[in-house]
Coordinates of C-alpha atoms and ligand atoms in Angstrom, one line a residue:
X67 CA -46.1 190.0 47.3
X68 CA -43.1 187.8 47.4
X69 CA -42.7 185.6 44.3
X70 CA -43.7 181.9 44.6
X71 CA -40.6 179.5 44.9
X72 CA -41.0 175.8 44.3
X73 CA -38.1 174.4 46.3
X74 CA -38.4 170.7 44.9
X75 CA -38.3 172.2 41.1
X76 CA -35.0 173.9 41.6
X77 CA -31.8 173.0 40.4
X78 CA -30.2 173.3 44.0
X79 CA -32.4 171.0 45.2
X80 CA -31.3 168.2 42.7
X81 CA -27.7 168.6 44.1
X82 CA -28.8 168.5 47.4
X83 CA -30.8 165.3 47.4
X84 CA -27.4 164.0 46.1
X85 CA -25.5 165.8 48.4
X86 CA -28.0 164.3 51.3
X87 CA -27.1 160.8 49.7
X88 CA -23.3 161.5 49.8
X89 CA -22.8 163.5 52.5
X90 CA -25.7 163.8 55.0
X91 CA -24.9 160.8 56.6
X92 CA -21.1 161.1 56.9
X93 CA -19.6 161.9 60.0
X94 CA -18.8 165.4 61.1
X95 CA -15.6 164.2 62.9
X96 CA -14.4 162.8 59.8
X97 CA -15.3 166.3 58.1
X98 CA -13.2 167.9 60.9
X99 CA -10.2 165.5 60.2
X100 CA -10.5 166.1 56.4
X101 CA -11.0 169.7 56.7
X102 CA -8.4 171.2 59.2
X103 CA -10.2 174.8 58.8
X104 CA -13.5 173.7 59.3
X105 CA -14.3 176.0 62.3
X106 CA -13.0 179.0 60.5
X107 CA -15.0 178.3 57.3
X108 CA -18.0 177.5 59.5
X109 CA -18.3 180.1 61.9
X110 CA -19.0 183.9 61.6
X111 CA -19.1 186.5 64.2
X112 CA -21.1 189.9 64.7
X113 CA -22.3 192.0 67.2
X114 CA -21.3 190.0 70.0
X115 CA -22.8 186.8 68.9
X116 CA -20.4 184.0 67.5
X117 CA -22.1 181.3 65.3
X118 CA -20.4 178.2 64.8
X119 CA -22.3 175.8 62.6
X120 CA -19.4 173.4 62.1
X121 CA -20.9 170.7 63.9
X122 CA -24.0 170.5 61.8
X123 CA -23.9 167.4 59.3
X124 CA -23.0 169.9 56.4
X125 CA -19.8 169.6 53.9
X126 CA -18.5 172.8 52.0
X127 CA -20.4 171.6 49.1
X128 CA -23.8 171.3 50.8
X129 CA -23.1 174.8 52.2
X130 CA -22.5 176.0 48.4
X131 CA -25.6 174.2 47.2
X132 CA -27.7 175.9 49.9
X133 CA -26.6 179.5 49.3
X134 CA -27.5 178.8 45.3
X135 CA -31.1 177.4 46.8
X136 CA -31.3 180.9 48.5
X137 CA -30.2 182.7 45.4
X138 CA -32.6 180.4 43.3
X139 CA -35.9 181.6 45.8
X140 CA -34.4 185.3 45.1
X141 CA -33.8 185.7 48.7
X142 CA -32.3 189.1 48.0
X143 CA -35.3 190.3 46.3
X144 CA -37.4 189.1 49.1
X145 CA -35.5 190.7 51.6
X146 CA -35.7 194.0 49.6
X147 CA -39.5 193.5 49.5
X148 CA -39.6 193.0 53.5
X149 CA -37.9 196.2 53.9
X150 CA -39.4 198.0 51.4
X151 CA -42.9 197.7 53.2
X152 CA -44.4 195.8 50.0
X153 CA -47.6 193.8 51.5
X154 CA -45.9 190.7 51.9
X155 CA -48.3 189.5 54.6
X156 CA -50.3 188.5 51.2
X157 CA -53.5 186.9 52.8
X158 CA -54.0 189.9 55.2
X159 CA -53.1 192.6 52.6
X160 CA -50.4 193.9 55.1
X161 CA -46.9 195.0 55.0
X162 CA -44.5 193.5 57.5
X163 CA -42.5 196.2 59.1
X164 CA -41.5 195.5 62.6
X165 CA -38.0 196.7 61.7
X166 CA -39.5 200.2 61.9
X167 CA -40.1 200.0 65.6
X168 CA -36.2 199.8 66.1
X169 CA -35.5 202.2 63.5
X170 CA -33.6 205.2 64.3
X171 CA -34.7 208.8 63.3
X172 CA -33.8 209.6 59.7
X173 CA -34.1 205.5 58.5
X174 CA -36.7 205.3 55.9
X175 CA -39.7 203.0 56.3
X176 CA -43.0 203.4 54.1
X177 CA -46.1 201.7 54.0
X178 CA -48.2 202.5 51.0
X179 CA -45.7 205.6 50.2
X180 CA -46.2 206.9 53.5
X181 CA -43.4 207.5 55.8
X182 CA -44.1 205.7 59.4
X183 CA -41.2 206.8 61.0
X184 CA -42.7 210.1 62.5
X185 CA -45.6 208.1 64.2
X186 CA -43.3 205.3 65.6
X187 CA -40.9 207.7 66.8
X188 CA -43.9 209.9 68.4
X189 CA -45.3 206.8 70.2
X190 CA -41.9 205.3 71.3
X191 CA -41.1 208.6 73.1
X192 CA -44.7 208.9 74.7
X193 CA -44.2 205.1 75.9
X194 CA -40.9 205.7 77.2
X195 CA -41.7 208.9 78.8
X196 CA -44.5 206.7 80.2
X197 CA -42.4 204.0 81.4
X198 CA -39.7 205.9 83.1
X199 CA -42.5 208.0 84.6
X200 CA -43.7 204.8 86.5
X201 CA -40.3 203.7 87.2
X202 CA -40.0 207.1 89.2
X203 CA -43.2 206.6 91.0
X204 CA -42.7 205.3 94.3
X205 CA -46.2 204.5 94.9
X206 CA -46.2 201.9 91.9
X207 CA -43.9 198.8 93.2
X208 CA -45.5 196.1 90.7
X209 CA -46.6 196.1 87.1
X210 CA -48.9 193.4 85.7
X211 CA -48.6 192.8 81.8
X212 CA -51.8 191.1 80.7
X213 CA -51.8 189.7 77.2
X214 CA -51.3 186.5 75.6
X215 CA -49.2 184.9 72.4
X216 CA -47.1 187.8 71.4
X217 CA -48.6 190.2 73.8
X218 CA -47.1 188.1 76.5
X219 CA -44.1 185.9 75.3
X220 CA -41.8 188.4 74.1
X221 CA -42.1 190.9 76.8
X222 CA -42.1 188.1 79.5
X223 CA -38.7 186.5 78.0
X224 CA -36.8 189.8 77.3
X225 CA -38.0 191.0 80.9
X226 CA -36.4 188.1 82.3
X227 CA -33.2 187.9 79.7
X228 CA -32.7 191.7 81.2
X229 CA -33.7 191.3 84.8
X230 CA -30.2 192.4 85.8
X231 CA -30.9 195.7 84.5
X232 CA -33.9 196.8 86.3
X233 CA -32.1 199.0 88.7
X234 CA -34.5 199.5 91.3
X235 CA -37.7 199.5 88.8
X236 CA -41.0 198.0 89.5
X237 CA -41.5 193.9 89.8
X238 CA -42.8 193.0 86.5
X239 CA -45.5 190.1 86.4
X240 CA -47.1 188.5 83.4
X241 CA -50.6 187.0 83.5
X242 CA -51.7 185.2 80.4
X243 CA -53.6 182.1 80.6
X244 CA -57.4 182.1 81.0
X245 CA -57.1 179.8 83.9
X246 CA -58.1 182.3 86.6
X247 CA -55.3 180.6 88.9
X248 CA -52.7 182.4 86.7
X249 CA -54.1 185.6 87.7
X250 CA -55.0 184.7 91.3
X251 CA -51.3 183.5 91.7
X252 CA -49.8 187.0 90.6
X253 CA -52.7 189.1 92.4
X254 CA -52.4 187.3 95.9
X255 CA -48.8 189.1 96.1
X256 CA -50.2 192.6 95.2
X257 CA -51.6 195.4 96.9
X258 CA -54.3 197.4 94.2
X259 CA -52.7 200.3 95.5
X260 CA -49.1 199.7 94.1
X261 CA -50.1 198.2 91.1
X262 CA -50.3 199.1 87.5
X263 CA -51.7 196.9 85.2
X264 CA -51.1 197.0 81.4
X265 CA -53.5 195.2 79.1
X266 CA -51.6 194.5 75.7
X267 CA -53.7 193.2 73.0
X268 CA -53.3 194.0 69.4
X269 CA -56.8 193.5 68.6
X270 CA -58.2 194.0 72.0
X271 CA -60.9 191.2 71.5
X272 CA -58.8 188.3 72.7
X273 CA -61.1 186.2 75.0
X274 CA -58.1 185.4 77.4
X275 CA -56.8 188.9 77.8
X276 CA -60.3 190.2 78.1
X277 CA -61.3 187.9 80.8
X278 CA -57.9 188.6 82.6
X279 CA -58.3 192.5 82.3
X280 CA -61.9 192.9 83.6
X281 CA -61.0 190.4 86.5
X282 CA -58.3 192.8 87.2
X283 CA -60.4 195.8 86.9
X284 CA -62.9 193.9 89.5
X285 CA -60.2 193.2 91.9
X286 CA -58.9 196.8 91.7
X287 CA -62.4 198.6 91.7
X288 CA -63.6 196.5 94.7
X289 CA -60.8 197.7 96.8
X290 CA -60.1 201.3 95.2
X291 CA -63.3 202.4 93.5
X292 CA -64.2 202.9 89.9
X293 CA -62.3 206.0 89.5
X294 CA -59.1 204.2 90.2
X295 CA -58.9 202.7 86.8
X296 CA -57.6 205.7 85.2
X297 CA -54.5 205.7 87.6
X298 CA -53.9 201.9 87.5
X299 CA -54.5 200.7 84.0
X300 CA -52.9 201.4 80.7
X301 CA -53.1 199.8 77.5
X302 CA -51.4 199.0 74.4
X303 CA -53.3 198.0 71.2
X304 CA -54.1 198.6 67.5
X305 CA -58.1 199.1 68.5
X306 CA -58.0 202.3 70.5
X307 CA -61.7 202.7 70.5
X308 CA -62.0 199.3 72.7
X309 CA -59.0 200.4 75.0
X310 CA -60.7 203.3 75.4
X311 CA -64.1 201.9 75.9
X312 CA -62.8 199.8 78.7
X313 CA -62.3 202.8 80.7
X314 CA -58.4 203.7 80.1
X315 CA -57.3 206.9 79.9
X316 CA -56.5 208.1 76.4
X317 CA -53.3 209.2 77.5
X318 CA -52.2 206.0 78.7
X319 CA -53.4 203.8 75.6
X320 CA -50.4 203.3 73.3
X321 CA -51.3 202.3 69.9
X322 CA -49.5 200.6 66.8
X323 CA -50.3 199.7 63.2
X324 CA -51.5 196.5 61.4
X325 CA -48.2 195.9 59.7
X326 CA -46.7 194.8 63.1
X327 CA -47.5 191.1 63.7
X328 CA -48.3 190.2 67.1
X329 CA -45.2 187.8 67.5
X330 CA -43.0 190.5 66.2
X331 CA -44.1 193.4 68.2
X332 CA -42.2 193.5 71.4
X333 CA -40.0 196.6 69.9
X334 CA -42.8 199.1 70.0
X335 CA -45.3 199.8 72.6
X336 CA -46.3 196.0 73.3
X337 CA -42.7 196.1 75.0
X338 CA -44.0 198.7 77.4
X339 CA -43.7 196.3 80.3
X340 CA -40.1 195.8 79.4
X341 CA -39.5 199.5 79.4
X342 CA -41.1 199.6 82.9
X343 CA -38.8 196.9 83.9
X344 CA -35.5 198.4 82.4
X345 CA -36.0 201.7 81.6
X346 CA -36.0 204.1 78.6
X347 CA -32.1 203.8 78.1
X348 CA -31.9 200.2 78.2
X349 CA -34.9 199.8 75.9
X350 CA -33.5 201.8 73.2
X351 CA -30.1 199.9 73.6
X352 CA -32.1 196.6 72.9
X353 CA -33.6 198.3 70.0
X354 CA -30.2 199.6 68.8
X355 CA -29.1 195.9 68.7
X356 CA -32.0 194.6 66.8
X357 CA -31.7 197.4 64.3
X358 CA -27.5 196.5 63.8
X359 CA -29.0 192.9 63.1
X360 CA -31.0 194.2 60.5
X361 CA -28.4 196.0 58.9
X362 CA -26.2 193.2 59.1
X363 CA -28.8 191.1 57.7
X364 CA -29.0 193.3 54.6
X365 CA -25.3 194.0 54.1
X366 CA -23.3 190.8 55.3
X367 CA -22.2 188.5 52.6
X368 CA -24.2 185.3 52.3
X369 CA -21.2 183.3 54.1
X370 CA -21.2 185.8 57.2
X371 CA -24.8 186.3 57.1
X372 CA -26.3 184.5 60.5
X373 CA -29.6 184.5 59.8
X374 CA -29.2 183.5 56.4
X375 CA -26.9 180.5 57.2
X376 CA -29.1 179.5 60.3
X377 CA -32.2 179.3 58.1
X378 CA -30.4 177.4 55.4
X379 CA -28.8 174.9 57.8
X380 CA -32.3 174.6 59.2
X381 CA -33.8 173.7 56.0
X382 CA -31.1 171.1 55.2
X383 CA -31.9 169.2 58.6
X384 CA -35.8 169.8 57.8
X385 CA -35.8 168.9 53.9
X386 CA -32.6 166.6 53.3
X387 CA -32.0 164.9 56.6
X388 CA -35.7 164.8 57.5
X389 CA -35.4 166.0 61.1
X390 CA -38.7 167.2 62.5
X391 CA -37.7 169.4 65.5
X392 CA -35.4 172.1 66.4
X393 CA -34.3 172.2 70.2
X394 CA -33.1 175.4 71.6
X395 CA -30.7 175.3 74.9
X396 CA -30.1 178.2 76.3
X397 CA -27.5 177.8 78.8
X398 CA -28.3 180.8 80.7
X399 CA -31.1 180.8 83.3
X400 CA -31.8 184.3 82.2
X401 CA -32.9 183.3 78.8
X402 CA -35.3 180.2 79.9
X403 CA -38.4 181.8 78.4
X404 CA -36.4 182.0 74.7
X405 CA -37.8 178.5 73.6
X406 CA -41.5 179.4 74.5
X407 CA -40.9 182.7 72.8
X408 CA -39.2 180.9 70.0
X409 CA -42.3 178.2 69.6
X410 CA -44.8 181.2 69.0
X411 CA -42.5 183.1 66.6
X412 CA -41.3 180.3 64.3
X413 CA -44.3 177.8 64.6
X414 CA -47.0 180.5 64.2
X415 CA -45.0 181.9 61.2
X416 CA -43.8 178.7 59.4
X417 CA -46.2 175.9 60.8
X418 CA -47.8 176.2 57.4
X419 CA -48.5 173.6 54.6
X420 CA -50.6 176.0 52.0
X421 CA -48.0 177.7 49.6
X422 CA -48.3 181.3 48.5
X423 CA -49.7 180.1 45.1
X424 CA -52.8 178.6 47.3
X425 CA -51.7 175.3 46.8
X426 CA -50.4 172.5 49.2
X427 CA -46.4 172.6 49.4
X428 CA -44.4 169.5 48.2
X429 CA -41.8 169.9 50.9
X430 CA -41.5 170.1 54.7
X431 CA -41.9 173.2 56.2
X432 CA -41.7 174.4 59.8
X433 CA -39.8 172.3 62.5
X434 CA -41.3 171.6 66.0
X435 CA -39.4 174.1 68.1
X436 CA -38.7 173.3 71.9
X437 CA -36.2 173.4 74.6
X438 CA -35.5 174.3 78.0
X439 CA -32.3 176.2 79.8
X440 CA -29.4 174.2 80.1
X441 CA -28.6 172.3 82.3
X442 CA -32.0 171.7 83.9
X443 CA -32.7 170.2 80.1
X444 CA -29.6 167.7 80.7
X445 CA -31.3 166.2 83.6
X446 CA -34.6 165.8 81.7
X447 CA -34.6 165.2 78.0
X448 CA -31.0 165.1 76.8
X449 CA -31.0 161.0 77.2
X450 CA -33.1 160.9 74.4
X451 CA -31.1 163.6 72.4
X452 CA -28.1 161.4 72.8
X453 CA -29.5 158.0 72.4
X454 CA -33.2 158.3 71.1
X455 CA -34.2 157.1 67.8
X456 CA -35.1 160.3 66.5
X457 CA -32.4 163.3 65.9
X458 CA -32.8 166.8 67.1
X459 CA -30.7 169.6 65.7
X460 CA -30.0 171.7 68.6
X461 CA -29.4 175.6 69.0
X462 CA -27.0 175.6 72.1
X463 CA -26.8 179.4 73.3
X464 CA -24.0 180.0 76.0
X465 CA -22.9 183.7 77.5
X466 CA -19.1 184.4 77.6
X467 CA -19.6 186.7 80.7
X468 CA -21.6 185.6 83.6
X469 CA -24.6 186.6 84.6
X470 CA -24.1 186.1 88.6
X471 CA -21.6 186.5 91.2
X472 CA -20.8 183.1 91.4
X473 CA -18.2 182.8 89.0
X474 CA -17.4 179.1 89.6
X475 CA -20.8 178.4 88.4
X476 CA -20.3 180.1 85.3
X477 CA -17.2 178.1 84.4
X478 CA -19.4 174.7 85.1
X479 CA -22.1 176.2 83.1
X480 CA -20.1 176.9 79.8
X481 CA -18.0 173.6 80.4
X482 CA -21.5 172.1 80.2
X483 CA -22.3 173.9 77.0
X484 CA -19.5 172.8 75.3
X485 CA -19.6 169.5 76.6
X486 CA -22.6 168.6 75.2
X487 CA -21.9 170.0 71.9
X488 CA -19.1 167.8 71.5
X489 CA -20.8 165.0 72.9
X490 CA -23.6 165.2 70.7
X491 CA -21.2 165.1 67.8
X492 CA -18.5 162.6 68.8
X493 CA -20.3 159.9 70.5
X494 CA -18.9 157.0 72.0
X495 CA -18.1 153.8 69.8
X496 CA -18.4 150.3 71.1
X497 CA -14.7 149.8 71.1
X498 CA -14.2 152.9 73.4
X499 CA -16.8 151.6 76.0
X500 CA -15.4 148.1 76.0
X501 CA -11.9 149.5 76.6
X502 CA -13.1 151.6 79.3
X503 CA -15.1 148.6 81.0
X504 CA -12.1 146.3 80.7
X505 CA -10.0 148.9 82.2
X506 CA -12.1 149.2 85.1
X507 CA -11.8 145.5 85.5
X508 CA -15.3 144.5 84.6
X509 CA -16.0 140.7 83.3
X510 CA -16.8 139.7 79.9
X511 CA -20.2 138.8 80.6
X512 CA -20.8 142.5 82.3
X513 CA -19.2 143.8 79.4
X514 CA -21.5 142.2 76.9
X515 CA -24.4 143.1 78.9
X516 CA -23.9 146.6 79.4
X517 CA -21.8 148.1 76.5
X518 CA -24.2 148.2 74.1
X519 CA -26.5 150.5 76.4
X520 CA -23.5 152.6 76.9
X521 CA -22.6 153.4 73.0
X522 CA -23.5 157.0 71.9
X523 CA -23.9 157.1 68.1
X524 CA -22.8 160.6 68.0
X525 CA -23.3 162.4 64.7
X526 CA -26.1 164.7 66.4
X527 CA -25.9 168.1 64.7
X528 CA -26.1 171.4 66.6
X529 CA -25.1 175.0 66.1
X530 CA -23.2 176.8 69.0
X531 CA -24.1 180.7 69.5
X532 CA -21.6 182.2 72.0
X533 CA -22.8 185.4 73.0
X534 CA -20.1 188.0 74.5
X535 CA -22.6 189.1 77.2
X536 CA -26.3 189.3 77.9
X537 CA -26.9 192.9 77.7
X538 CA -30.1 194.7 76.4
X539 CA -27.8 195.2 73.0
X540 CA -27.1 191.5 72.2
X541 CA -30.5 190.3 73.3
X542 CA -31.9 192.8 70.7
X543 CA -29.6 191.3 68.0
X544 CA -30.4 187.7 69.0
X545 CA -34.1 188.4 68.7
X546 CA -33.8 190.1 65.3
X547 CA -31.3 187.2 64.2
X548 CA -34.2 184.7 64.9
X549 CA -36.8 186.8 63.2
X550 CA -34.9 187.1 60.2
X551 CA -33.9 183.3 60.1
X552 CA -37.8 182.7 60.2
X553 CA -38.3 184.8 57.4
X554 CA -35.9 183.4 55.0
X555 CA -36.9 180.0 55.9
X556 CA -40.5 181.3 55.2
X557 CA -39.4 182.9 51.8
X558 CA -37.8 179.5 50.5
X559 CA -40.5 177.5 52.0
X560 CA -42.9 179.2 49.8
X561 CA -45.3 179.9 52.7
X562 CA -47.1 183.0 54.0
X563 CA -45.0 183.4 57.3
X564 CA -46.9 186.4 58.9
X565 CA -50.7 185.3 58.9
X566 CA -52.0 182.8 61.5
X567 CA -54.9 181.2 60.2
X568 CA -54.3 178.2 61.7
X569 CA -55.5 179.5 65.5
X570 CA -58.7 180.5 64.2
X571 CA -60.7 177.1 64.1
X572 CA -60.1 176.5 67.7
X573 CA -61.0 179.9 68.9
X574 CA -64.5 180.0 67.0
X575 CA -65.3 176.4 68.2
X576 CA -64.2 177.3 71.8
X577 CA -66.8 180.8 71.6
X578 CA -69.5 178.4 70.3
X579 CA -68.9 175.7 72.8
X580 CA -69.0 178.7 75.5
X581 CA -72.3 180.0 74.0
X582 CA -73.9 176.9 74.1
X583 CA -72.7 176.2 77.6
X584 CA -74.2 179.4 78.8
X585 CA -77.4 179.0 76.9
X586 CA -77.7 175.5 77.6
X587 CA -78.0 174.9 73.6
X588 CA -77.6 171.8 71.8
X589 CA -74.7 172.2 69.2
X590 CA -73.8 169.8 66.6
X591 CA -70.6 167.9 68.0
X592 CA -69.0 164.5 67.2
X593 CA -70.1 162.2 69.9
X594 CA -66.4 162.5 71.7
X595 CA -66.9 166.1 72.3
X596 CA -70.5 166.2 73.2
X597 CA -69.6 163.5 76.0
X598 CA -67.0 165.7 77.4
X599 CA -69.2 168.6 77.4
X600 CA -71.8 166.8 79.3
X601 CA -69.1 165.4 81.8
X602 CA -68.0 168.9 82.4
X603 CA -71.3 170.1 83.0
X604 CA -72.8 168.0 85.2
Ligands
F6P1530 O1 -52.9 182.9 69.0 C1 -53.0 183.5 68.1 C2 -53.0 185.3 68.1 O2 -53.5 186.3 67.4 C3 -51.5 185.7 67.9 O3 -50.8 185.6 66.9 C4 -51.2 186.7 68.7 O4 -49.7 187.3 69.2 C5 -52.1 186.7 70.2 O5 -53.3 185.8 69.5 C6 -52.8 187.7 71.1 O6 -53.2 188.5 70.2 P1 -53.7 189.8 70.7 O7 -52.7 191.0 70.7 O8 -54.7 190.6 69.8 O9 -54.5 190.0 72.0

């Protein structure tokens, strides 16, 4: 178990409160003017990822107090507990060892004193051999991943991110929503003979996934008969019996253990659709990149440790500046599902208000994560980012090497990414606006009427990530970076990052309503719920 930590009782917290008063609202351009080497001091680089947090509203003194906060929370002990296989998922009594799924032969990961690596490596070998077999099977042109949440978002995000590495592999599709239109829209493009379905569900009981898997099976069987299921279905689950009961050939069922959380699972068999898309070689490179980030996280000094620093700047924004969201802006179309993936990874992990001691926490926890690929977001919600009444710290992610042959596009894309970070920080004063308008010959009346609308307050924080390239290794490192950032924040916020009790109530009620619906039974609900049910039924 991780030790409890009471942020607001810590010594560092007291200093951070004072610093929030003194420095939290100072302008970042002022910091730059005072600290000529601010960029040098507030950027770090590893594994082809440069992270620049110099545009955060943070002084050097604040950074030191944040490192002290992490020390008071015994973050190094917590990190050790994570990697040791201790049951840090305390409410479910489980270890949290997704790092084992990307480990190398010779690495040591144990749960209850038992080495998990032989089975991890065995399943990895089998699933990658299967993926390569699928890729070389000319009869299979399309693979459909049926899953939801962690059994969908990670594989979908990575498959898109690594689309350039598919090298003639099958097209990979994703069906998640229990809206049948999702399945229809995918199946309408496909032919049963050339389609492989991979049913991905840790529990193999999830309503949405089971409904989609059954409907896909029916579609296949209607066309090719019952015997086709064995050749056209594979499954990934911890519930091997249920997958077998569905009619899937035991040789095509890939298992994993309960110490892998759904939203942290893409590194193992849950990543089968990624491996079908890019092949075993690229999949292994992705694991290599993630493992390298694990090593970095464990070994880098605090002031170079990317996940630690990013976690701390996030805590500063959330707790001390009172900023409620974290916007993720990938300036890479291939990373356009990263915000959705991070929504689950972060918000399902740290969107909690009960402490590890079972008592309500006294401080702010997980931010609302949202975002969209740049430059599309610029033409949608950046107006609010620049001039809205609320401030949203941004992670801006750009890739140095172009992902397309349109090199002119890439320069424009990068210019936009840097320009946005700069604009958010420097803003534009009334004096500048007025001078510009005067220079354009506008009248004083026009200037008085329009100038206030053209002022940008600035001082809106961002961290800039510059990736050398978007290759499998870097993608692996980037995802592992975010996983560890989430861990550090959960640790300091004293919450249980690896359960997800908050999704249960809605699931239970949906099943209850469904039963009442089918049985025409009357349940006890509030008047609004009852009225809506009646409307839907009639
Ligand atoms: O949304 C809740 C959740 O339990 C997620 O944590 C999980 O990733 C998703 O449902 C899917 O679960 P499963 O893989 O068991 O189908």
